[in-house]
PDB file of C-alpha atoms in Angstrom:
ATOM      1  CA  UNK A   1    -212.356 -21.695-145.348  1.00 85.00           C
ATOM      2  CA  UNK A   2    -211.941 -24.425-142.744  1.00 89.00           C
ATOM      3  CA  UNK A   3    -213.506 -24.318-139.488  1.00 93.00           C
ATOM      4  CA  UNK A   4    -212.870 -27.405-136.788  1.00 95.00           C
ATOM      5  CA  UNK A   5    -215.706 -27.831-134.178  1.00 96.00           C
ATOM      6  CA  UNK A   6    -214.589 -29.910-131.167  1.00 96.00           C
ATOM      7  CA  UNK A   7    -217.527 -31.700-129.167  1.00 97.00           C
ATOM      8  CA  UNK A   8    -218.019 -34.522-126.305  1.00 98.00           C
ATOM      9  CA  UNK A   9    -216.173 -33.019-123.326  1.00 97.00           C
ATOM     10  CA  UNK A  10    -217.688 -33.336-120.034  1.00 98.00           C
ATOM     11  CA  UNK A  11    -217.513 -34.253-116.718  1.00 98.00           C
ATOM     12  CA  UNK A  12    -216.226 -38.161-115.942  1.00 98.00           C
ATOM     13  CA  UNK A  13    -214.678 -39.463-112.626  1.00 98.00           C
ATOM     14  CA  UNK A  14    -211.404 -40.820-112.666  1.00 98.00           C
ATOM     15  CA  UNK A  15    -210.913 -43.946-114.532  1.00 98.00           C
ATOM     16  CA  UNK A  16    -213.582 -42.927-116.810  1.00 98.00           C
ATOM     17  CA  UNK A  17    -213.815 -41.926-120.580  1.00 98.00           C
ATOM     18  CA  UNK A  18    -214.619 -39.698-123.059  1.00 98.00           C
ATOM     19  CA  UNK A  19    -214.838 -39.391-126.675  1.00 98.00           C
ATOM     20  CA  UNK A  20    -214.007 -36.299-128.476  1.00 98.00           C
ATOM     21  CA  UNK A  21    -214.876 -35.703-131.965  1.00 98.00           C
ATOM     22  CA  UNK A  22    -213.453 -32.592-134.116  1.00 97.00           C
ATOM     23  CA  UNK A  23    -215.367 -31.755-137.059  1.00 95.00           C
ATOM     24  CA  UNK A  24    -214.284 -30.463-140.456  1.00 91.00           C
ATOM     25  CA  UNK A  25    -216.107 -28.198-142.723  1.00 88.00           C
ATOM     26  CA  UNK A  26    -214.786 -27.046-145.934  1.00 81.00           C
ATOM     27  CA  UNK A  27    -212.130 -29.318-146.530  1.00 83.00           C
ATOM     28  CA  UNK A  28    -211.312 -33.030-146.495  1.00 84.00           C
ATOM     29  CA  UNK A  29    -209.800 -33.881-143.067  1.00 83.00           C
ATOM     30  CA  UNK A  30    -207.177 -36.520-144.947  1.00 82.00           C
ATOM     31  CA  UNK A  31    -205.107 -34.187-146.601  1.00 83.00           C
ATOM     32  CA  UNK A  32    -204.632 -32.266-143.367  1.00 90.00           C
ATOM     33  CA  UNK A  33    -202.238 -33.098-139.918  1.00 94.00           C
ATOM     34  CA  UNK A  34    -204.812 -32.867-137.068  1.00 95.00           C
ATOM     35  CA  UNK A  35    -203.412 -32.456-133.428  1.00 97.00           C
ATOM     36  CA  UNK A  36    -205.442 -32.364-130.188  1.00 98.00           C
ATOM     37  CA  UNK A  37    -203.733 -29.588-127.716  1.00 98.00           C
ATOM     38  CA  UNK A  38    -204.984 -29.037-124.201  1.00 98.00           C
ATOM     39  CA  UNK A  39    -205.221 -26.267-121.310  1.00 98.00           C
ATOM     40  CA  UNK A  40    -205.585 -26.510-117.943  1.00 96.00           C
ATOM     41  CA  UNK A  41    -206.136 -23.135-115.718  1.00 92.00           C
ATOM     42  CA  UNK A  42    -202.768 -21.140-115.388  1.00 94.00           C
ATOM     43  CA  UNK A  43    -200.538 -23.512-117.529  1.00 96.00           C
ATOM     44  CA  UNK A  44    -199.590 -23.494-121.006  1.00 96.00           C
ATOM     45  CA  UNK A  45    -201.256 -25.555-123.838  1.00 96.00           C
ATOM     46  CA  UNK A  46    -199.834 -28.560-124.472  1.00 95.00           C
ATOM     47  CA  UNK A  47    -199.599 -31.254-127.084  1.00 95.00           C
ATOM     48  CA  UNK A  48    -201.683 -34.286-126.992  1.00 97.00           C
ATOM     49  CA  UNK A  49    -201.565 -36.628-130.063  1.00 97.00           C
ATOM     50  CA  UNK A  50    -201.599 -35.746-133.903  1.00 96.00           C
ATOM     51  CA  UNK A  51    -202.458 -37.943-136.518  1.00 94.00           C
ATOM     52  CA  UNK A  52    -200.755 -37.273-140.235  1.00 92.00           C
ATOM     53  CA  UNK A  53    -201.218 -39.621-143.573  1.00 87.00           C
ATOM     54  CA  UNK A  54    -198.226 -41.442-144.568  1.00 85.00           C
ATOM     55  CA  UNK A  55    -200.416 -42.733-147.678  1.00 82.00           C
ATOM     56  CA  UNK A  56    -204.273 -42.595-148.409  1.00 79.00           C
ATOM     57  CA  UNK A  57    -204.631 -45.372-146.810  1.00 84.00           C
ATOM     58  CA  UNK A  58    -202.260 -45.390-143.508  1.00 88.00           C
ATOM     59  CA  UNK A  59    -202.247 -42.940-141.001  1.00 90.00           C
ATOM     60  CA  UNK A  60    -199.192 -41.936-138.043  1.00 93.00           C
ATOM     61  CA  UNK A  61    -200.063 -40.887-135.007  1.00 95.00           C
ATOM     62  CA  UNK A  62    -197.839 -39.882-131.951  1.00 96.00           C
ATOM     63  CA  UNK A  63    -198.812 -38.800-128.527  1.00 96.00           C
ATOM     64  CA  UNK A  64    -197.280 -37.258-125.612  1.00 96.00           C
ATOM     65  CA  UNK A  65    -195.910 -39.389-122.940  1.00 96.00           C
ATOM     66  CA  UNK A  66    -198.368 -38.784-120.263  1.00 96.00           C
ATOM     67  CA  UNK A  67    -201.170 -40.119-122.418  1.00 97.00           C
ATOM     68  CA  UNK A  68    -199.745 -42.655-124.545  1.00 97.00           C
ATOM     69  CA  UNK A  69    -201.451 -45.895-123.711  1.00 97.00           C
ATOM     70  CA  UNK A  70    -204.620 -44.314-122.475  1.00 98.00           C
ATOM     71  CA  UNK A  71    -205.470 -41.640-125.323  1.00 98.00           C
ATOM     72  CA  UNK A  72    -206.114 -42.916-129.509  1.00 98.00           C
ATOM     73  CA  UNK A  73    -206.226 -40.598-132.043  1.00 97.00           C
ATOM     74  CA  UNK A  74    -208.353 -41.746-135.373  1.00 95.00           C
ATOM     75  CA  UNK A  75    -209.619 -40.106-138.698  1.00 92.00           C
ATOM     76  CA  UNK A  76    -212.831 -40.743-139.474  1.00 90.00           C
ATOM     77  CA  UNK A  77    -212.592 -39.746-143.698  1.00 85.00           C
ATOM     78  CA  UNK A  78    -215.820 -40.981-144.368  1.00 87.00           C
ATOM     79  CA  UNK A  79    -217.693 -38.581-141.576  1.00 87.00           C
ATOM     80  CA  UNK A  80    -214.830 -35.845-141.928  1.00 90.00           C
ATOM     81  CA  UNK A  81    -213.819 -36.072-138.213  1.00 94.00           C
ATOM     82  CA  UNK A  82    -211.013 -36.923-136.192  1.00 96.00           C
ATOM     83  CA  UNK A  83    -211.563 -38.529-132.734  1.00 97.00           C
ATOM     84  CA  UNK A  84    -209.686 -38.435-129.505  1.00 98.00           C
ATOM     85  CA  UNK A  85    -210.655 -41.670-127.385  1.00 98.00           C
ATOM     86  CA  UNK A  86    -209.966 -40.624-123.567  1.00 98.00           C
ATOM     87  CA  UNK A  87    -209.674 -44.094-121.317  1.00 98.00           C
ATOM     88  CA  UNK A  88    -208.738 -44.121-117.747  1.00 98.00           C
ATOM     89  CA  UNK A  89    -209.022 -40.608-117.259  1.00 98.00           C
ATOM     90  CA  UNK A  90    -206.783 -38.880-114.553  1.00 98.00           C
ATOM     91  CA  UNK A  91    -207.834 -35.263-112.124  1.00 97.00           C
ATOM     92  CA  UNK A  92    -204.489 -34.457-114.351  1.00 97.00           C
ATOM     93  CA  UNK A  93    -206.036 -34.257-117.763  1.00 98.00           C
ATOM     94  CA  UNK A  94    -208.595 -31.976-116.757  1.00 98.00           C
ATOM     95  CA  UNK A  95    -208.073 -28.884-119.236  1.00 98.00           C
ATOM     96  CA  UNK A  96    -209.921 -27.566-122.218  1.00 98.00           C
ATOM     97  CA  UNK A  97    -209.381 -29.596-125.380  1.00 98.00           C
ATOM     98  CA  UNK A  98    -208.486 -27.939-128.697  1.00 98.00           C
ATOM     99  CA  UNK A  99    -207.919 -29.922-132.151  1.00 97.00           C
ATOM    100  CA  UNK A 100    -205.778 -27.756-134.819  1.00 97.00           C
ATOM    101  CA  UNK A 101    -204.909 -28.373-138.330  1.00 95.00           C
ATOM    102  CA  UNK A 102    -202.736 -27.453-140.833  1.00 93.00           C
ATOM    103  CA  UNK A 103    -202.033 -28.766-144.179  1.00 91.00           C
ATOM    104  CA  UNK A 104    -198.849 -30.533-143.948  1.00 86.00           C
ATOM    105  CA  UNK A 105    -197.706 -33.850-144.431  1.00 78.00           C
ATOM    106  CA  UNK A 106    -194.612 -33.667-142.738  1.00 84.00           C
ATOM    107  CA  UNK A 107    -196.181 -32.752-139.316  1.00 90.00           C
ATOM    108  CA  UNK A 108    -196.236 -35.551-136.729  1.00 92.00           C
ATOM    109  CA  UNK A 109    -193.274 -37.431-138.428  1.00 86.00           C
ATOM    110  CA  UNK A 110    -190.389 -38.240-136.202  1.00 78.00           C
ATOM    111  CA  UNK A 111    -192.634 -39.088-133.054  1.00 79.00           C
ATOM    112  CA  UNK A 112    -192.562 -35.863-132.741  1.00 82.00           C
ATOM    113  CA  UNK A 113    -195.801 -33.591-132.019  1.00 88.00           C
ATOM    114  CA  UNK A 114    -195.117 -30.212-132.957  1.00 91.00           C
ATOM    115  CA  UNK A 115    -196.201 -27.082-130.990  1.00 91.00           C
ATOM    116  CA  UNK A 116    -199.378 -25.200-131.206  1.00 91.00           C
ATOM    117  CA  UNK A 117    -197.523 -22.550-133.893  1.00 92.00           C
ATOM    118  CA  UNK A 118    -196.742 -24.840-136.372  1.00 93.00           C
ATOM    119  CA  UNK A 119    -201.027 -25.138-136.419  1.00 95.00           C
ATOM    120  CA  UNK A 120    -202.817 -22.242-138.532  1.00 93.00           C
ATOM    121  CA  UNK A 121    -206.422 -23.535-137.851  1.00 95.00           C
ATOM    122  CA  UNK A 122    -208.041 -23.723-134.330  1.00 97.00           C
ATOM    123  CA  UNK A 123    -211.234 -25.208-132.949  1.00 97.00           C
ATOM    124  CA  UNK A 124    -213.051 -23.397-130.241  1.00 97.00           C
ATOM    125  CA  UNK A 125    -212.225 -25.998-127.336  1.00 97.00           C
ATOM    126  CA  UNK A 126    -214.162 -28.681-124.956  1.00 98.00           C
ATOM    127  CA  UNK A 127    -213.661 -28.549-121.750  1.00 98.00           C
ATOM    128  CA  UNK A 128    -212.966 -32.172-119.855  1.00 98.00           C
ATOM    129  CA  UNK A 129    -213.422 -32.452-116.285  1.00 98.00           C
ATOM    130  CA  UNK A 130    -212.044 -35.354-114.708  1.00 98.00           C
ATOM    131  CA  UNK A 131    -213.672 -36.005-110.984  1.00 97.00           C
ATOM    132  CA  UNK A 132    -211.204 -37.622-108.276  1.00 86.00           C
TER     133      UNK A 132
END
């Protein structure tokens, strides 16, 4: 069964950064579309980035407006791990951080990131505080 374990939140001031890390055990992270979701208190989760193969060897990755130029989203196939690189970090992106998975290809095609039910498998979360 695959289980996704999300580490390296914390606390950063603004302008900072942060380097989450989501784990996979029990199955090969490449044959899977990974998304990074997040929460902040009282509002709905929302859609990061997601990262899908177009080939073993090349990746696509999309991200949501309000992060694109500041967030990257990589697969790490030889540690099993997808990363979420957080630069120039905003009060605004303070929320917990979830990665999700599901075995599809076609997911993240389009520049598109689906929503959080088109994901079957959920990490527990790490929370990111950004100080301002």
């Amino acid at each position: 069964q695959l289980q996704l374990v999300e580490s390296g939140g914390g606390s950063v001031k603004a302008g900072g950064s942060l380097r989450l890390s989501c784990s996979f055990s029990g199955y090969q992270v490449n044959y899977y579309a990974i998304a990074w979701f997040r929460q902040a208190p009282g509002k709905e989760r929302e859609a990061v980035a997601c990262v899908s193969s177009i080939s073993a060897k090349e990746d696509r990755t999309n991200y949501a407006d309000s992060v694109r130029g500041r967030f990257v989203v990589s697969r790490d196939k030889f540690y099993n791990k997808v990363h979420l690189q957080l630069d120039d970090l905003k009060p605004e992106d303070t929320a917990v951080y979830y990665c999700a998975a599901r075995a599809a290809a076609q997911l993240c095609s389009g520049g598109l990131i689906e929503g959080p039910s088109e994901y079957d498998v959920w990490g527990q979360g790490t929370q990111v505080t950004v100080e301002g």
